PDB file of C-alpha atoms in Angstrom:
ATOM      1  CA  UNK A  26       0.000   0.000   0.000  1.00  0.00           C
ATOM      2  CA  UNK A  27       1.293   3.599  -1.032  1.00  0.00           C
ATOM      3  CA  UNK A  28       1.495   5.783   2.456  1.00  0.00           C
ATOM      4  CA  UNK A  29       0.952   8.551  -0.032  1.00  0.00           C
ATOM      5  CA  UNK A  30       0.706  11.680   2.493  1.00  0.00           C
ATOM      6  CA  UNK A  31       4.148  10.394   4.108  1.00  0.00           C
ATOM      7  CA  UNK A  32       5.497  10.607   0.341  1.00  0.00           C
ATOM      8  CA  UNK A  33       4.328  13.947  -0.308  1.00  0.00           C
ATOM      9  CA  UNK A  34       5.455  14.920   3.097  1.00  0.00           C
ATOM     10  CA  UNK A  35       9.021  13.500   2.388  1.00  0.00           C
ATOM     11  CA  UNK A  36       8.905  15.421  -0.599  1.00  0.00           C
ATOM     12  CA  UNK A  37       8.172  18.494   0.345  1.00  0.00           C
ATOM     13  CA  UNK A  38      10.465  18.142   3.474  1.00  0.00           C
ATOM     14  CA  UNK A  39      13.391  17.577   0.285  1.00  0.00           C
ATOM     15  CA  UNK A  40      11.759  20.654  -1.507  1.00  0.00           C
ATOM     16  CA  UNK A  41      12.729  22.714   1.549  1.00  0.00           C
ATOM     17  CA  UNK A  42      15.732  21.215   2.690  1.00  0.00           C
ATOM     18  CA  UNK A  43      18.185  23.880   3.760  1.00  0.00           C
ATOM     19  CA  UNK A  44      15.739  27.152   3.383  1.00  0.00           C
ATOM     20  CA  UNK A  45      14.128  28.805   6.247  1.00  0.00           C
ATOM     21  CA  UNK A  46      11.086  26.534   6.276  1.00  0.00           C
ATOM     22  CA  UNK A  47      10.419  22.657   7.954  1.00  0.00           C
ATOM     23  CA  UNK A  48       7.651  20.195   7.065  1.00  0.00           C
ATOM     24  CA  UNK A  49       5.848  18.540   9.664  1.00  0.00           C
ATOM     25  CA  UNK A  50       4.654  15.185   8.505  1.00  0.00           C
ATOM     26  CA  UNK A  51       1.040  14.337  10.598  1.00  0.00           C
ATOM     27  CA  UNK A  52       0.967  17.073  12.854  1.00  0.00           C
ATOM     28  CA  UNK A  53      -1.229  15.908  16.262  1.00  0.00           C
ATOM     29  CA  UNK A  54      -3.522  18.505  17.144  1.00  0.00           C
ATOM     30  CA  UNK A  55      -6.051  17.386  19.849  1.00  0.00           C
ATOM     31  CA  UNK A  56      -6.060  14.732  22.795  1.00  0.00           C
ATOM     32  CA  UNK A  57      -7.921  12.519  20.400  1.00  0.00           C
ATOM     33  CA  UNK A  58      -6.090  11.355  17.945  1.00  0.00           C
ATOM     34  CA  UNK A  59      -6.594  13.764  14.829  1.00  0.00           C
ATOM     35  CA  UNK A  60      -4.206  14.826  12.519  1.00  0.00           C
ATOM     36  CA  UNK A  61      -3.147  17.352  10.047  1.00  0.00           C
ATOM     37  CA  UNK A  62      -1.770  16.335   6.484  1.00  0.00           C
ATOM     38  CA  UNK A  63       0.771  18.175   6.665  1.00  0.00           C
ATOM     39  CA  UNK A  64       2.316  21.562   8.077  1.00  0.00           C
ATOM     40  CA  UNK A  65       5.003  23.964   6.412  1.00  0.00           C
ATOM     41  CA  UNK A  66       6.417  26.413   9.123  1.00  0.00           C
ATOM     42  CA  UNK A  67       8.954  29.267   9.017  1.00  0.00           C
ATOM     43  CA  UNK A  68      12.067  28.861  10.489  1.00  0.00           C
ATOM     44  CA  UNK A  69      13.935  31.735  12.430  1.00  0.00           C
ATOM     45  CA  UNK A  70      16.942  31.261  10.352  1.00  0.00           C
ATOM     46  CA  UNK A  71      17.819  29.806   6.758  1.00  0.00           C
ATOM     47  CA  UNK A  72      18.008  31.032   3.553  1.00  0.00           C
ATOM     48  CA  UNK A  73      14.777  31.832   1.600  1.00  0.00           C
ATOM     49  CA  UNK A  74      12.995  29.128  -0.777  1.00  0.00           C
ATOM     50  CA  UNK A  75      14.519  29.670  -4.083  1.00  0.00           C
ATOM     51  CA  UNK A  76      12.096  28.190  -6.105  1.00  0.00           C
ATOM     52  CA  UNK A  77       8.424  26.437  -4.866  1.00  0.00           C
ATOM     53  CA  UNK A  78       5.922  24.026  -7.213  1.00  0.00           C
ATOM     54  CA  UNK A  79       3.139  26.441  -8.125  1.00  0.00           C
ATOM     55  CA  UNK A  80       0.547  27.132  -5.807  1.00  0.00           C
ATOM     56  CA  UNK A  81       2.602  27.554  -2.528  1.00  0.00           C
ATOM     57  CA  UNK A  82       4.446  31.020  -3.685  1.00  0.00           C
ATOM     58  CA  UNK A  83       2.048  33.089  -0.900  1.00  0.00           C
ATOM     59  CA  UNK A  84       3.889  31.009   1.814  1.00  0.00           C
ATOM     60  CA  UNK A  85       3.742  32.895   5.252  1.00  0.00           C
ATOM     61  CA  UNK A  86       5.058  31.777   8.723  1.00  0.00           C
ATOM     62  CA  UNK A  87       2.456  28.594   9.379  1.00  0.00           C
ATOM     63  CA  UNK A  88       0.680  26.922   6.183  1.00  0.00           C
ATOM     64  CA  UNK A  89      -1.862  24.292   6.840  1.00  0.00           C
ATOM     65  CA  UNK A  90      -2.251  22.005   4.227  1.00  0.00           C
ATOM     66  CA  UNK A  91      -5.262  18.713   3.556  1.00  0.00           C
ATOM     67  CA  UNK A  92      -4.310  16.464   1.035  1.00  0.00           C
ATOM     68  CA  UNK A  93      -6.634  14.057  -1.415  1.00  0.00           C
ATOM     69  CA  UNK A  94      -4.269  11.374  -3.228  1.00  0.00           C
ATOM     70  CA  UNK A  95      -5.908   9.731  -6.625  1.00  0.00           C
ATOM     71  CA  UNK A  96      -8.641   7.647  -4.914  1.00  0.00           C
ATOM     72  CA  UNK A  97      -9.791  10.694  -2.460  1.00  0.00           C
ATOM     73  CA  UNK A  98     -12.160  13.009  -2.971  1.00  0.00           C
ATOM     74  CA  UNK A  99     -11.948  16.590  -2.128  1.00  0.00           C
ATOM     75  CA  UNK A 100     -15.329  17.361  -0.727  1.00  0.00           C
ATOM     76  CA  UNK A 101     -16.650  20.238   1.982  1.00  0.00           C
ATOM     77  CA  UNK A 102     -15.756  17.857   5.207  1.00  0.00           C
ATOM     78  CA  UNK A 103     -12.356  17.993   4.297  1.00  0.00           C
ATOM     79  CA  UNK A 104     -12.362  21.681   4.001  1.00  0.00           C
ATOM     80  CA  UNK A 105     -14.220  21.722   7.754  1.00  0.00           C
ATOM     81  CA  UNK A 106     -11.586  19.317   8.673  1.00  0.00           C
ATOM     82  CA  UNK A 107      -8.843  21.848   7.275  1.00  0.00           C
ATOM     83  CA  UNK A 108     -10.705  24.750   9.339  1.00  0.00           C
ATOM     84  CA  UNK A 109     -11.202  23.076  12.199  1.00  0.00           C
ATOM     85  CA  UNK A 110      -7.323  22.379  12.283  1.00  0.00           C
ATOM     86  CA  UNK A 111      -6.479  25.461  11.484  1.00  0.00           C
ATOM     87  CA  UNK A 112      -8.267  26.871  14.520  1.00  0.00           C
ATOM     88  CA  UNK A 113      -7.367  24.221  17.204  1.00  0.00           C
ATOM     89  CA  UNK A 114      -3.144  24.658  16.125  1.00  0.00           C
ATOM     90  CA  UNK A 115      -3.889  28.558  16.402  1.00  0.00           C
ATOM     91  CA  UNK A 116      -4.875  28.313  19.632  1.00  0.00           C
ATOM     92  CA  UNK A 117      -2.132  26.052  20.513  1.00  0.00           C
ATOM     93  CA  UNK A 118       0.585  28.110  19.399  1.00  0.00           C
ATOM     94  CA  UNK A 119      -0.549  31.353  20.713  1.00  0.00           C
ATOM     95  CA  UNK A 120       1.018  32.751  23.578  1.00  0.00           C
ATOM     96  CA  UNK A 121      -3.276  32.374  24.807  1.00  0.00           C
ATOM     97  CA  UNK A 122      -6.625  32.220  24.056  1.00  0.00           C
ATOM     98  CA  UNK A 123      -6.543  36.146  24.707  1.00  0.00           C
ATOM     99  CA  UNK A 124      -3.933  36.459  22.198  1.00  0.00           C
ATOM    100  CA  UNK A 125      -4.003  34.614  19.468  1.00  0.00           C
ATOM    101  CA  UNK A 126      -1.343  35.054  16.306  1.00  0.00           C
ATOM    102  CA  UNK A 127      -2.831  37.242  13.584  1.00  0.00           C
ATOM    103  CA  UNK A 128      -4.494  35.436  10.492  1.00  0.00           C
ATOM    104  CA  UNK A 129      -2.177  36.605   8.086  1.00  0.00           C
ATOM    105  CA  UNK A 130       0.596  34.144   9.935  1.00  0.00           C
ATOM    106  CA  UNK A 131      -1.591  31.293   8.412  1.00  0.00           C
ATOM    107  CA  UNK A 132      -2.155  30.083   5.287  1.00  0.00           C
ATOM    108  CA  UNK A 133      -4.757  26.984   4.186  1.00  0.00           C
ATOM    109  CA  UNK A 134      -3.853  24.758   1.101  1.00  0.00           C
ATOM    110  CA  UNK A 135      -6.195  22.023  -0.552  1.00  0.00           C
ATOM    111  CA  UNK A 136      -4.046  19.713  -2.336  1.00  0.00           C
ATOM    112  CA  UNK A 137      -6.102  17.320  -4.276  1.00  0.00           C
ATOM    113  CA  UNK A 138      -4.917  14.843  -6.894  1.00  0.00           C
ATOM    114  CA  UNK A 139      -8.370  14.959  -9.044  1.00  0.00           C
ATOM    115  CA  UNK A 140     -10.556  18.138 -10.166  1.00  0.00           C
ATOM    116  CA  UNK A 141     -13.562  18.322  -7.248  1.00  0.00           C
ATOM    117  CA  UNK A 142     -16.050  18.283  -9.835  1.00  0.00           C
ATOM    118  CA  UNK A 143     -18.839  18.042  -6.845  1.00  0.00           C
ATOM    119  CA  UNK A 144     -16.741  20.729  -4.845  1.00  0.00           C
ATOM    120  CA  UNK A 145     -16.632  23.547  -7.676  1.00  0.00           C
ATOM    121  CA  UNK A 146     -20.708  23.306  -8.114  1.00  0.00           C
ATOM    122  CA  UNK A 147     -20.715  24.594  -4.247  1.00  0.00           C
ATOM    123  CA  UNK A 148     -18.108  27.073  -4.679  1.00  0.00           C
ATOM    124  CA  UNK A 149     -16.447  29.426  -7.213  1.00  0.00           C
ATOM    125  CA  UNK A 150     -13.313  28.632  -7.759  1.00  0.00           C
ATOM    126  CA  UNK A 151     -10.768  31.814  -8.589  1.00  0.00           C
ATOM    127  CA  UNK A 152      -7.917  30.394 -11.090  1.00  0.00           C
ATOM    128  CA  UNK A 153      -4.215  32.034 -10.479  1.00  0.00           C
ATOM    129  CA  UNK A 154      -2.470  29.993 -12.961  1.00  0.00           C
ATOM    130  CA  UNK A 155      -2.936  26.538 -14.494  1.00  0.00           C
ATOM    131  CA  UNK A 156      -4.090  24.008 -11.729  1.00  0.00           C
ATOM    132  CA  UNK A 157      -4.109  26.367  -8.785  1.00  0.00           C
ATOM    133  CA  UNK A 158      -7.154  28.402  -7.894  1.00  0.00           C
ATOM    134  CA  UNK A 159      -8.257  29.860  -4.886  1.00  0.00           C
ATOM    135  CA  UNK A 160     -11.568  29.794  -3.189  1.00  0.00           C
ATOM    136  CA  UNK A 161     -13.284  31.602   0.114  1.00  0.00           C
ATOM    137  CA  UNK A 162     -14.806  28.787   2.526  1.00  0.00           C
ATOM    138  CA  UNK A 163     -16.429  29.927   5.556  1.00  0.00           C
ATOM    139  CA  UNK A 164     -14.109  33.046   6.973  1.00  0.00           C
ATOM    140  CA  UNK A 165     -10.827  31.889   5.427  1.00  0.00           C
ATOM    141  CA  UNK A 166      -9.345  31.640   1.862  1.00  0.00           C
ATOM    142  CA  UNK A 167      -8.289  28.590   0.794  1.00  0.00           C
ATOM    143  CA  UNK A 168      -5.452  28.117  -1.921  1.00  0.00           C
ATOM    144  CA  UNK A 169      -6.495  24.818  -4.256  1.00  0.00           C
ATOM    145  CA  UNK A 170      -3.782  23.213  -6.196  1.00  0.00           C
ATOM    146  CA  UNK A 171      -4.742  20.325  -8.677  1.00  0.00           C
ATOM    147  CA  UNK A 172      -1.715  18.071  -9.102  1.00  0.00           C
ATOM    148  CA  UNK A 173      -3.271  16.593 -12.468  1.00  0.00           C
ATOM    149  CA  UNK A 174      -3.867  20.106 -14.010  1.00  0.00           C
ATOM    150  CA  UNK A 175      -0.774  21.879 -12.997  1.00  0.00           C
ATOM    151  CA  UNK A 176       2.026  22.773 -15.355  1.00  0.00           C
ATOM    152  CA  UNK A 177       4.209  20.078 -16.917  1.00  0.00           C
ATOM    153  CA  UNK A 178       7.558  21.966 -15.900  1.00  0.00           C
ATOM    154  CA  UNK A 179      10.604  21.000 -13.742  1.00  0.00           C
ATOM    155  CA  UNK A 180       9.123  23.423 -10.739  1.00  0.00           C
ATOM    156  CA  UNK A 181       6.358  21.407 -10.190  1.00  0.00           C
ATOM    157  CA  UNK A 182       7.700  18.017 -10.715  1.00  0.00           C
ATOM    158  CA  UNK A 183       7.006  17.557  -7.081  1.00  0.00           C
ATOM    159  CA  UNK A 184       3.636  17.598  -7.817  1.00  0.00           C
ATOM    160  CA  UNK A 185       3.500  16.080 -10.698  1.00  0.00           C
ATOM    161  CA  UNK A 186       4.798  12.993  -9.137  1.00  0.00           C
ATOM    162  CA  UNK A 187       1.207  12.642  -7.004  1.00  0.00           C
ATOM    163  CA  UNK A 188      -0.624  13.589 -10.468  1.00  0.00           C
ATOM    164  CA  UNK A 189      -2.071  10.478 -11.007  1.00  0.00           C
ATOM    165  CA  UNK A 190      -1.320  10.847 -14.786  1.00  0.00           C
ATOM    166  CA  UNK A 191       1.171   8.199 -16.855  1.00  0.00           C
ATOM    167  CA  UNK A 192       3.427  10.577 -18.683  1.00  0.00           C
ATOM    168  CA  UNK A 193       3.602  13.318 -15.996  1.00  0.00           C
ATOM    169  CA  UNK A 194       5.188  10.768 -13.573  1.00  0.00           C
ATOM    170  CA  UNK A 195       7.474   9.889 -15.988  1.00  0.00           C
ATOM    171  CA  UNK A 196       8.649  13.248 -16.513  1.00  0.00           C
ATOM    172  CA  UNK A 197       8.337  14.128 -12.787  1.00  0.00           C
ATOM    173  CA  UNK A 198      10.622  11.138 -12.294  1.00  0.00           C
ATOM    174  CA  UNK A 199      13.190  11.940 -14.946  1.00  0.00           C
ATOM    175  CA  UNK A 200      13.317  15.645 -13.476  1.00  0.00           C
ATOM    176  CA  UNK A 201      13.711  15.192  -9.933  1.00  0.00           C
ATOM    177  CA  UNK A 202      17.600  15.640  -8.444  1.00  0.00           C
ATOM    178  CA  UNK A 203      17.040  15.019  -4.688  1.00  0.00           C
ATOM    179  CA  UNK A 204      18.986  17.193  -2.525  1.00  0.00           C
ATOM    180  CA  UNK A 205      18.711  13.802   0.019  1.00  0.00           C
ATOM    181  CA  UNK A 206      19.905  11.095  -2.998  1.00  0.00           C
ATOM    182  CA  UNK A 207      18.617   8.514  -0.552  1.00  0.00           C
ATOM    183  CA  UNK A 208      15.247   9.455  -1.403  1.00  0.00           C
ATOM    184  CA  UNK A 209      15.292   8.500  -4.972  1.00  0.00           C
ATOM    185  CA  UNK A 210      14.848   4.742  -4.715  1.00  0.00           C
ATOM    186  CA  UNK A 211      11.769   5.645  -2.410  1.00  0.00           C
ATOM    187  CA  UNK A 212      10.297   7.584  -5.150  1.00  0.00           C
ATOM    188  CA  UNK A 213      11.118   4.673  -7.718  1.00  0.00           C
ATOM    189  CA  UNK A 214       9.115   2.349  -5.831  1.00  0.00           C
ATOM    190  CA  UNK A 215       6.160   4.553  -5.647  1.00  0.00           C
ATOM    191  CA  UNK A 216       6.668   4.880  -9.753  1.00  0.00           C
ATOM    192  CA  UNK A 217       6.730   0.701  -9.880  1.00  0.00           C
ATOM    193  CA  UNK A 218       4.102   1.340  -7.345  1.00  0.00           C
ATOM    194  CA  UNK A 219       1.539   2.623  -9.402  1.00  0.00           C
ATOM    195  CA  UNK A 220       1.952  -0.280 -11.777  1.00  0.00           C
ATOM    196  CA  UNK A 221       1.769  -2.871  -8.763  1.00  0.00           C
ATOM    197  CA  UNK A 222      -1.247  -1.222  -7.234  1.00  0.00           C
ATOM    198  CA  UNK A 223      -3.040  -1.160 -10.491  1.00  0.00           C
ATOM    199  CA  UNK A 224      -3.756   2.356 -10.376  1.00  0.00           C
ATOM    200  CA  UNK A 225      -5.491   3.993 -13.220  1.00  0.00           C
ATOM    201  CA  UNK A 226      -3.125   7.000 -13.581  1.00  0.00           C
ATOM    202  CA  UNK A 227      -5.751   8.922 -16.061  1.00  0.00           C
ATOM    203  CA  UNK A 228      -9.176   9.995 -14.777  1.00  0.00           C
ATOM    204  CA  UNK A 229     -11.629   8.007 -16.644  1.00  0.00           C
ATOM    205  CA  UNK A 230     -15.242   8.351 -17.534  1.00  0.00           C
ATOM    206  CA  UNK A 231     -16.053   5.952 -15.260  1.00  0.00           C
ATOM    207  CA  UNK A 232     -14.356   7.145 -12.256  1.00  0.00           C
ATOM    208  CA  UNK A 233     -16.247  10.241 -12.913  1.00  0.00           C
ATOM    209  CA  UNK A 234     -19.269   8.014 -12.767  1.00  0.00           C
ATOM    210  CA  UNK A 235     -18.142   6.157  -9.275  1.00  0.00           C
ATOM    211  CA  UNK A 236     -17.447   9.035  -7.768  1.00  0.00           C
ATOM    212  CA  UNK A 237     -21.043  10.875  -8.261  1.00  0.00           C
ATOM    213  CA  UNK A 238     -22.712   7.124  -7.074  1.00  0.00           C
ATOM    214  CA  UNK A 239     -21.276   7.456  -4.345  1.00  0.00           C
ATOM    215  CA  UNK A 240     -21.896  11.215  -3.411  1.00  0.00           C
ATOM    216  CA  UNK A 241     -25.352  10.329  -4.479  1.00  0.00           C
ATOM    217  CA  UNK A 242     -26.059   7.545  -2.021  1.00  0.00           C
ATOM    218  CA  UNK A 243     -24.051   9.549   0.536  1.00  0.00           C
ATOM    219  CA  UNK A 244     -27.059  12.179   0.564  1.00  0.00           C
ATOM    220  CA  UNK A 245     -29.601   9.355   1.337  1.00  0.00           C
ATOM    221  CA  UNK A 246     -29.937   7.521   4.874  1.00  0.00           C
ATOM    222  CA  UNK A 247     -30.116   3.522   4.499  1.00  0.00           C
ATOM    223  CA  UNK A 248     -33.874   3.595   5.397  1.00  0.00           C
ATOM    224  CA  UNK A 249     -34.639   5.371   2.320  1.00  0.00           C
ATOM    225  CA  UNK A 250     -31.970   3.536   0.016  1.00  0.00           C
ATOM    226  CA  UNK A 251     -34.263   0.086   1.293  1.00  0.00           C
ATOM    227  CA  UNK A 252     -37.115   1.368   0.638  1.00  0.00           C
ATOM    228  CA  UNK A 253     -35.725   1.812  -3.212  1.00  0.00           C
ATOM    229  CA  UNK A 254     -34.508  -1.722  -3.002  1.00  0.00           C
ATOM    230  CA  UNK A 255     -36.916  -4.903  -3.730  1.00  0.00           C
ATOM    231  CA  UNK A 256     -35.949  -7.495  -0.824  1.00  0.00           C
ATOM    232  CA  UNK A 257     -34.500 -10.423  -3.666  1.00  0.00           C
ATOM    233  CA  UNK A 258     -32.207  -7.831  -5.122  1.00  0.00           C
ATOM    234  CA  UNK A 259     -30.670  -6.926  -1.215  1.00  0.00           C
ATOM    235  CA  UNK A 260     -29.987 -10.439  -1.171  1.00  0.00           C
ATOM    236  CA  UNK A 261     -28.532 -10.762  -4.545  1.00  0.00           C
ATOM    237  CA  UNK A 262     -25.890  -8.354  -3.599  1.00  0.00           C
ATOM    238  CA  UNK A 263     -24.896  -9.602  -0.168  1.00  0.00           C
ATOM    239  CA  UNK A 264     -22.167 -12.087  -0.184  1.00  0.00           C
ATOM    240  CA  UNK A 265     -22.649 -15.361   1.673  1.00  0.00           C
ATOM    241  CA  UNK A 266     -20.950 -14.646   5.057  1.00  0.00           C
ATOM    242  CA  UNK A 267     -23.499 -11.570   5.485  1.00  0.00           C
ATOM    243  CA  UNK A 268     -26.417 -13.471   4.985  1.00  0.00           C
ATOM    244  CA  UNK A 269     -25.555 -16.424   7.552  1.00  0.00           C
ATOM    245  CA  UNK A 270     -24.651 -13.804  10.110  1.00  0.00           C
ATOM    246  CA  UNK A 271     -28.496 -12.054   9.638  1.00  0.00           C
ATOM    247  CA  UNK A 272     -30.101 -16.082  10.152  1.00  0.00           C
ATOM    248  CA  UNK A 273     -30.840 -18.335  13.117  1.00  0.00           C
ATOM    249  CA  UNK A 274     -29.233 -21.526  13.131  1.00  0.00           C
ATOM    250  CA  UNK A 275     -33.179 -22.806  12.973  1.00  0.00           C
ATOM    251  CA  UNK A 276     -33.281 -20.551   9.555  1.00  0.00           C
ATOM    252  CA  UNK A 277     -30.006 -21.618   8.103  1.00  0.00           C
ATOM    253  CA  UNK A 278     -30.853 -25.512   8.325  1.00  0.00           C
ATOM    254  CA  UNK A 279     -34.075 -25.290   6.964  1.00  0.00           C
ATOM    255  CA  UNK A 280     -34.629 -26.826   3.919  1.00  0.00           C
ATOM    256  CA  UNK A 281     -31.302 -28.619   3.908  1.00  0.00           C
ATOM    257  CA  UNK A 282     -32.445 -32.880   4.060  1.00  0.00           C
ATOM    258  CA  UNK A 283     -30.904 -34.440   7.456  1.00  0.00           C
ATOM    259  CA  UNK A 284     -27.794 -36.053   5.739  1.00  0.00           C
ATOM    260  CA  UNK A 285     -26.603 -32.533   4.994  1.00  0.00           C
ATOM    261  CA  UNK A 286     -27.482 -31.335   8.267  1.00  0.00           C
ATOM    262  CA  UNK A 287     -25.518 -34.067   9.852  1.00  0.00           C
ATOM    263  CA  UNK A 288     -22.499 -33.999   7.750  1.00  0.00           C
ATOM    264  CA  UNK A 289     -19.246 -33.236  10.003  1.00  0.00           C
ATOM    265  CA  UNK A 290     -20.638 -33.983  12.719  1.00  0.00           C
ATOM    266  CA  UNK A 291     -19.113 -37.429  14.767  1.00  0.00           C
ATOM    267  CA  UNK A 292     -20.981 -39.944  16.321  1.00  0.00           C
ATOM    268  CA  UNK A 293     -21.385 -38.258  19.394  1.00  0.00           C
ATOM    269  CA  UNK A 294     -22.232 -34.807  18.710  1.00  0.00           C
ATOM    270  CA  UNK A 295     -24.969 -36.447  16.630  1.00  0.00           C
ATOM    271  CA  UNK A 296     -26.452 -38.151  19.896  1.00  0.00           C
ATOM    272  CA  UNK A 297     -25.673 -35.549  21.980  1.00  0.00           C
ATOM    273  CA  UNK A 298     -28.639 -34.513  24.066  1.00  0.00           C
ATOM    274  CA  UNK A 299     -31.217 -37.109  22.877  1.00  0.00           C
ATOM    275  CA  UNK A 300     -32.382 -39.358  25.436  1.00  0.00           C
ATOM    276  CA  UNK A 301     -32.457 -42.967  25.398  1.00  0.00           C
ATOM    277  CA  UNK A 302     -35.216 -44.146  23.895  1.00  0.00           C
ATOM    278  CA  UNK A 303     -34.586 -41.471  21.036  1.00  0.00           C
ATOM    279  CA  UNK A 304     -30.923 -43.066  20.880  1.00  0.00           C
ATOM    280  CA  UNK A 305     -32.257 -46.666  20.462  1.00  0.00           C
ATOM    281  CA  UNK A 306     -34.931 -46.186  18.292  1.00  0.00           C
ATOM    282  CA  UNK A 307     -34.694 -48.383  15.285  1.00  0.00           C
ATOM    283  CA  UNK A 308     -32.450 -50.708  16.712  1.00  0.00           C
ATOM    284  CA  UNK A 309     -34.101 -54.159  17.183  1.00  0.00           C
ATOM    285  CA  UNK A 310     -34.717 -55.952  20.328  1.00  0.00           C
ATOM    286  CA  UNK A 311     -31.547 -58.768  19.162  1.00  0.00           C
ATOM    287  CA  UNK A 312     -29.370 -55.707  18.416  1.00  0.00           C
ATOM    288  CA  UNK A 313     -29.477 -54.210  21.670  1.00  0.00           C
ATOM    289  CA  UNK A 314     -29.131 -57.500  23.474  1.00  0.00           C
ATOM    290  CA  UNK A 315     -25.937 -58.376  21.341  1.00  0.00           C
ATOM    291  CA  UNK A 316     -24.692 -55.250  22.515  1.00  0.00           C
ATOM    292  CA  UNK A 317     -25.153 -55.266  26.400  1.00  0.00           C
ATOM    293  CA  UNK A 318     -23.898 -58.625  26.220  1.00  0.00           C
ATOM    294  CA  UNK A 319     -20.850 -56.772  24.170  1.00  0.00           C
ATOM    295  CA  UNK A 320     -20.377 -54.036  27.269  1.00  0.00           C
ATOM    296  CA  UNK A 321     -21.042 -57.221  30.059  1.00  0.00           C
ATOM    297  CA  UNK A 322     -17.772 -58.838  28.513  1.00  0.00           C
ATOM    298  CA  UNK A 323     -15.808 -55.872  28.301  1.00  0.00           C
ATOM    299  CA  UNK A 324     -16.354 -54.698  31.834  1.00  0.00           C
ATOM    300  CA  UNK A 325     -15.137 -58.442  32.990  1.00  0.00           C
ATOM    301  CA  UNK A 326     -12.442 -58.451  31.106  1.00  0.00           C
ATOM    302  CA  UNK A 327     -11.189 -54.687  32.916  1.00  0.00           C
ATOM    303  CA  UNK A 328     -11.602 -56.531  36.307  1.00  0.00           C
ATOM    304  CA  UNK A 329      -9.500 -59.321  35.672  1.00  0.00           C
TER     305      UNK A 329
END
């Protein structure tokens, strides 16, 4: 499995190696365990950035940053998410609750792999430059950058990398000299990756399509979806496992003839519970002599 967000993390944190900003891979931010994609933060010393992938030129002292890789969508909880961050690591590193850091110390970034098809019908999306717009959600403003629609140069082979698209991994690939050369054979293997994973790097027609079934059937409760749903097709699409779970063992015998039922079982599991009359029944009267006489013998023969 790709760890995708530690990837772009690590190469971000190679992006700004030696300038006067650190990446923060996963920053905690509450008791409970929530965390932030990732976090670029100005340094007190260090040289400035001399170059950045588009989109992240308006860097200030603390940039907060949520990040969709190919199979996540960027949808309104994520931006809450991103807010909600924002506001719980402002508090934090405030000198108090009195006095908090000013909001121009704090930038918000939406990096997402895919378009948000669903996300631009809520919201109008301001373009800068190709594959980075910029958006007002709730009080803040929210820089977007679009990793498959940003432009194919060497600046942005960072995020062309993440793009999800054949031929601009290729080129991100060929591009990239890693001021820490022990990350290149990392980002080899998440090249071979996408090829072992099966990942479609092209957005398809039909990933369009998956993507508004499921925001569709995310709007309805499961009452209402099974009221849409005749009972036989339900069952159709359950696998076999779901089913039993759902039955009694009464319901899951029934029908099944009594050498089915019985099948597995030994000898005395079969018995087990019957009483003795149930036990004998069938036998003949010579049958169950023959084999007292049978136990009578035995039990001598232990004595002796």
């Amino acid at each position: 499995m790709i760890e995708w967000h530690h990837l772009l993390g690590t190469g971000l944190s190679d992006s700004f190696s030696g300038s006067c900003y650190k990446v923060v891979i996963e920053k905690e931010l509450s008791l409970k365990k929530q965390k932030l994609d990732l976090l670029i933060i100005e340094q007190e010393s260090g040289p400035p950035v001399s170059e950045v992938p588009d989109g992240l030129e308006n860097l200030v002292r603390h940039n907060l940053i949520t990040y969709k890789s190919v199979r996540q969508p960027l949808d309104a909880w994520a931006l809450d998410e991103l807010i909600g961050h924002y506001v719980n690591y402002r508090k934090q590193i405030s000198p108090s609750f009195d006095e908090l850091l000013p909001l121009e110390d704090f930038g918000l970034y939406a990096v997402s792999t895919r378009h948000p098809q669903k996300l631009e019908a809520e919201v109008a999306l301001q373009p800068i430059k190709e594959g980075v717009f910029q958006f007002r959600w709730g009080g803040r403003v929210i820089r977007l950058i679009v990793l498959s629609e940003v432009e194919q140069i060497a600046r942005n082979k960072l995020w062309l990398m993440f793009s999800g698209v054949t031929e601009k991994v290729q080129y991100a690939f060929s591009q990239f000299k890693f001021r820490q050369q022990e990350l290149r054979p990392l980002f080899k293997t998440l090249v071979d990756s996408y090829r072992l994973e099966g990942i479609t790097m092209s957005i398809t027609v039909e990933d369009v399509k998956r993507e508004i079934r499921r925001d569709l059937l995310a709007s309805f409760t499961t009452e209402e979806i099974l009221q849409e749903v005749r009972p036989e097709e339900l069952l159709e699409k359950l696998p076999p496992e779901v089913l039993l779970k759902k039955l009694s063992p009464e319901e899951r015998l029934k029908g099944l003839p009594p050498e089915e039922r019985l099948k597995g079982l030994p000898p005395e599991e079969r018995l087990k519970g019957l009483p003795p009359e149930e036990r004998l029944k069938g036998l003949s009267q010579k049958q169950i002599e023959a084999y007292l006489k049978k136990l009578a013998a035995a039990k001598r023969a232990r004595k002796r």
